[in-house]
C-alpha positions as a Markdown table, in Angstrom:
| # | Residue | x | y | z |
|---|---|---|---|---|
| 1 | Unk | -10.5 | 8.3 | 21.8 |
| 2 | Unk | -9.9 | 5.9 | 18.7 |
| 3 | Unk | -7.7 | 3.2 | 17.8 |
| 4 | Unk | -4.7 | 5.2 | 16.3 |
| 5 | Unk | -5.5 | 7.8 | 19.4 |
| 6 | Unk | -5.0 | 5.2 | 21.7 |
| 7 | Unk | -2.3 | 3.8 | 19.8 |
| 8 | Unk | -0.5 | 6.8 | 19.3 |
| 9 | Unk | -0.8 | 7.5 | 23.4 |
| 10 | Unk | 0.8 | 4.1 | 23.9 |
| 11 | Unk | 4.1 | 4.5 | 21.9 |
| 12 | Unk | 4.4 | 8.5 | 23.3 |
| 13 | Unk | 4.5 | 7.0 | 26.5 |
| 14 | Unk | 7.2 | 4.5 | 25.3 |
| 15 | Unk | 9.9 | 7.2 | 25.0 |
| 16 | Unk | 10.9 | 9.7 | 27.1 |
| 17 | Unk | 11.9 | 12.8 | 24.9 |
| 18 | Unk | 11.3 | 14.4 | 21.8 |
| 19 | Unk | 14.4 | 13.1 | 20.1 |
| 20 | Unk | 13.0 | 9.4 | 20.6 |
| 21 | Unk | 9.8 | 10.7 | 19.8 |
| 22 | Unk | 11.1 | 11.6 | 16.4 |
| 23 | Unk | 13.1 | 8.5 | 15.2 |
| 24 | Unk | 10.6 | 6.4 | 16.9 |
| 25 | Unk | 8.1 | 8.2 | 14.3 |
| 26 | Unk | 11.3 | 7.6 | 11.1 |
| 27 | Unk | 11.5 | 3.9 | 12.4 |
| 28 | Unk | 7.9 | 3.4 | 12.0 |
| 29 | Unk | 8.0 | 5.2 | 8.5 |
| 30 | Unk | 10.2 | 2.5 | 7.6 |
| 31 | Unk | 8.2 | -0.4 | 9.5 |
| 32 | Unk | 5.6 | 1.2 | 7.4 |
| 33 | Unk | 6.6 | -0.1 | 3.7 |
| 34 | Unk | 7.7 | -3.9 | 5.0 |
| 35 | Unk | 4.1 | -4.7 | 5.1 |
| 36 | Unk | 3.8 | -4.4 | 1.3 |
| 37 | Unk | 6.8 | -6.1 | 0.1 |
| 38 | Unk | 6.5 | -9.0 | 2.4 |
| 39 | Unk | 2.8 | -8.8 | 1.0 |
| 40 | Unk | 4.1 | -8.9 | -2.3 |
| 41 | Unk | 7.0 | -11.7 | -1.6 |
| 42 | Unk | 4.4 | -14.1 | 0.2 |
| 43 | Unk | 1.9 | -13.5 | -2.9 |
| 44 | Unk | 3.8 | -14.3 | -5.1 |
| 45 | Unk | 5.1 | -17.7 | -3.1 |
| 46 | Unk | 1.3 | -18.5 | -2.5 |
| 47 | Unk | 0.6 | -18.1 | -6.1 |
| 48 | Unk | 2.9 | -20.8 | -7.2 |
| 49 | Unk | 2.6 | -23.2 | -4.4 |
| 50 | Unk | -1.5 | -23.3 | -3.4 |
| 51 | Unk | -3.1 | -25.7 | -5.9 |
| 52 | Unk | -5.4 | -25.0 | -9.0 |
| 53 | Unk | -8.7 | -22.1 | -8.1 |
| 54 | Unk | -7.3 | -21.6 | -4.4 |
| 55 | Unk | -3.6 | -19.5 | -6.1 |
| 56 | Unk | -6.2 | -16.6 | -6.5 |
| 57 | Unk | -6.8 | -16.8 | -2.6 |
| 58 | Unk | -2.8 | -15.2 | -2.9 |
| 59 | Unk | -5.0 | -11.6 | -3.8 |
| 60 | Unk | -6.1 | -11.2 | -0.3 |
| 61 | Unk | -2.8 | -10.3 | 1.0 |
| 62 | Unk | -3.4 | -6.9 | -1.1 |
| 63 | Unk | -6.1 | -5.9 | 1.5 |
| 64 | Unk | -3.1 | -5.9 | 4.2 |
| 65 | Unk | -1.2 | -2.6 | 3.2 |
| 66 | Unk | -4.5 | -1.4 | 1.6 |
| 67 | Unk | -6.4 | -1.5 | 4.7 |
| 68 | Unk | -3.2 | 0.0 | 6.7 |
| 69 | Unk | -2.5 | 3.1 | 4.3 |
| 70 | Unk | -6.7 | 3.5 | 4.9 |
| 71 | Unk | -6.8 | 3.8 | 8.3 |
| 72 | Unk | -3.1 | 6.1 | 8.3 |
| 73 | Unk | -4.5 | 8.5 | 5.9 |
| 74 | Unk | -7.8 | 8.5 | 7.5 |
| 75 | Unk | -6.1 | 9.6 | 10.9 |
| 76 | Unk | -3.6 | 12.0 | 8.9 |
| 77 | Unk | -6.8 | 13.9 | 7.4 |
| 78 | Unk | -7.9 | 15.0 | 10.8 |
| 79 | Unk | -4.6 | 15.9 | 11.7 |
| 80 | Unk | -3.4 | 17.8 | 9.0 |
| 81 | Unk | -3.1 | 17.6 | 4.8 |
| 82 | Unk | -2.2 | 14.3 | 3.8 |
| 83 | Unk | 1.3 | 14.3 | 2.3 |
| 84 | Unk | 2.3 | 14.5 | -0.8 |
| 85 | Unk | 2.6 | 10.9 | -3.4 |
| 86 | Unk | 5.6 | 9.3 | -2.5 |
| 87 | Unk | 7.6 | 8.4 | -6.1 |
| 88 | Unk | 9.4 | 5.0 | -6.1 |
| 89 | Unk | 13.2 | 4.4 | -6.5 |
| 90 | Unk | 14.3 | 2.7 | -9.2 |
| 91 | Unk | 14.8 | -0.1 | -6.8 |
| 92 | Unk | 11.6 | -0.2 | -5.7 |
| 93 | Unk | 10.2 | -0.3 | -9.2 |
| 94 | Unk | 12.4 | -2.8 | -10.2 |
| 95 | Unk | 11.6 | -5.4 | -7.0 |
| 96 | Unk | 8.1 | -4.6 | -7.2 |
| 97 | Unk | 7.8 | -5.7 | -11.1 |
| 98 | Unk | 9.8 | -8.4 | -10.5 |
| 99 | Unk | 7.8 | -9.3 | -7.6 |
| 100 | Unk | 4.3 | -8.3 | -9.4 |
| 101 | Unk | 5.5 | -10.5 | -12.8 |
| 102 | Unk | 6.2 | -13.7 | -10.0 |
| 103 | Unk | 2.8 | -13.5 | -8.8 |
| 104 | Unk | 1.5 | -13.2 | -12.1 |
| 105 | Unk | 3.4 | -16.2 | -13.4 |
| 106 | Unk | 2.6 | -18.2 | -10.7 |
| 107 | Unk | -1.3 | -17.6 | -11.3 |
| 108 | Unk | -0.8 | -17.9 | -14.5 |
| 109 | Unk | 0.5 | -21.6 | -14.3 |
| 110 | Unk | -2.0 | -22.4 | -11.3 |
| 111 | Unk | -5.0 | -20.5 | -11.5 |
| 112 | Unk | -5.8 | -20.5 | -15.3 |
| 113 | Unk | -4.0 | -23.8 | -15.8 |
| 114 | Unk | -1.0 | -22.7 | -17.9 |
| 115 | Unk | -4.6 | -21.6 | -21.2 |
| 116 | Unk | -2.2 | -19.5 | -23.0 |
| 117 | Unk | -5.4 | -17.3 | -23.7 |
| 118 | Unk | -6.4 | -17.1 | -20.2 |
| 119 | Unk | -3.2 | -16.3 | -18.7 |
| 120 | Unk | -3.1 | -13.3 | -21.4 |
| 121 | Unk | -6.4 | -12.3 | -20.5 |
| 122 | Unk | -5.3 | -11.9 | -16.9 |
| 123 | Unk | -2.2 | -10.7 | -17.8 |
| 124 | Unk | -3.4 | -7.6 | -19.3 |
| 125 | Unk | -6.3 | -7.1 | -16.9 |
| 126 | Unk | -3.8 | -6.9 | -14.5 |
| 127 | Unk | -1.7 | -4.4 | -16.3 |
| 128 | Unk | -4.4 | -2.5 | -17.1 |
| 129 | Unk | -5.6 | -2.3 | -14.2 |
| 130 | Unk | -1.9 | -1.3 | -12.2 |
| 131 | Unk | -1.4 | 0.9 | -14.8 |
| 132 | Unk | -4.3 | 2.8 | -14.4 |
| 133 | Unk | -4.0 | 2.6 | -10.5 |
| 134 | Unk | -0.4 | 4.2 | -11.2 |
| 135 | Unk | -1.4 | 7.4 | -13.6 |
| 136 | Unk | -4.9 | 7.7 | -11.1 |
| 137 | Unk | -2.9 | 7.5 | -7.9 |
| 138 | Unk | -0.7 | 10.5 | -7.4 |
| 139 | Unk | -3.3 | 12.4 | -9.4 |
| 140 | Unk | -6.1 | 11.8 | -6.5 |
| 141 | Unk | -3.8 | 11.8 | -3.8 |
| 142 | Unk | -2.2 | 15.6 | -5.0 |
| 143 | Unk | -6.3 | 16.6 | -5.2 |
| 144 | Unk | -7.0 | 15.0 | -2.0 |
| 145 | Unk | -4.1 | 17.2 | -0.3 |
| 146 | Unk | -5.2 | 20.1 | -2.0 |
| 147 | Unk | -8.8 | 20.3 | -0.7 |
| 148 | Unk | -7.3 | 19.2 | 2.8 |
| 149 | Unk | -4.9 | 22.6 | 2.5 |
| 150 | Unk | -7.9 | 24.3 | 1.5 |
| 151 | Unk | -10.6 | 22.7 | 4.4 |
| 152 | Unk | -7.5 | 23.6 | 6.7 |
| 153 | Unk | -7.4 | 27.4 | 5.6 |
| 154 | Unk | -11.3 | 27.9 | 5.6 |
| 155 | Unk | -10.8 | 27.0 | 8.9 |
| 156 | Unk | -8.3 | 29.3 | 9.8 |
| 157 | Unk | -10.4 | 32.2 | 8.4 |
| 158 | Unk | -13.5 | 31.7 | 10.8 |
């Protein structure tokens, strides 16, 4: 038995019927997305506050939620299809620019020592980059639950 496995045993056990199963399984939907914002928040205060080269150290908090969503989908895919992308609110897309342009700013004024030239250089890097990652993303994730409907079915056929 693996890591989720085991850790999936340990919170079954932690509730006694399948009501509690099921908003045990809501509240940790929710617990789910704190990760990223707090990653986000703290990135953006780590950005402005570490000194000089070491505000780009700020970029390793991305590996947090990265890593987490990993090993979730990862289990989910032996399970069953993966879900479908998840759109953002407008709140979320409004706190997470905000948040985003923070981090930005504060690397910008740190890391490449407020070089007009170098802070536009990262700045669009970094668009480009999240920009891409946002038109790519939903695009791999509807394939991805597509050929697990379809790996499900064959299956089902044998």
């Amino acid at each position: 038995m693996g890591y989720a496995d085991t850790t999936l045993q340990k919170y079954d056990e932690a509730v006694d019927d399948e009501f509690e199963r099921q908003l045990l399984h809501r509240s940790s939907t929710v617990t789910a997305q704190s990760p990223m914002w707090l990653c986000f928040l703290v990135g953006a205060i780590l950005a402005w506050t570490l000194p000089g080269d070491h505000s780009l150290w700020s970029a390793l908090l991305l590996l947090i939620p990265a890593a987490s969503q990993v090993l979730g989908q990862n289990w989910l895919k032996r399970q069953t299809a993966r879900a479908r992308f998840i759109e953002l609110s407008r709140t979320d897309w409004f706190l997470m620019t905000a948040l985003i342009l923070a981090w930005l700013a504060g690397l910008a004024f740190n890391y490449w020592d407020g070089s007009i030239a170098a802070a536009t250089g990262g700045l669009v890097g970094s668009l480009a980059g999240g920009g891409l990652a946002l038109w790519l993303g939903p695009k791999a994730q509807r394939k991805r639950r597509m050929q697990d409907i379809a790996r499900i079915n064959a299956g089902l056929d044998d």
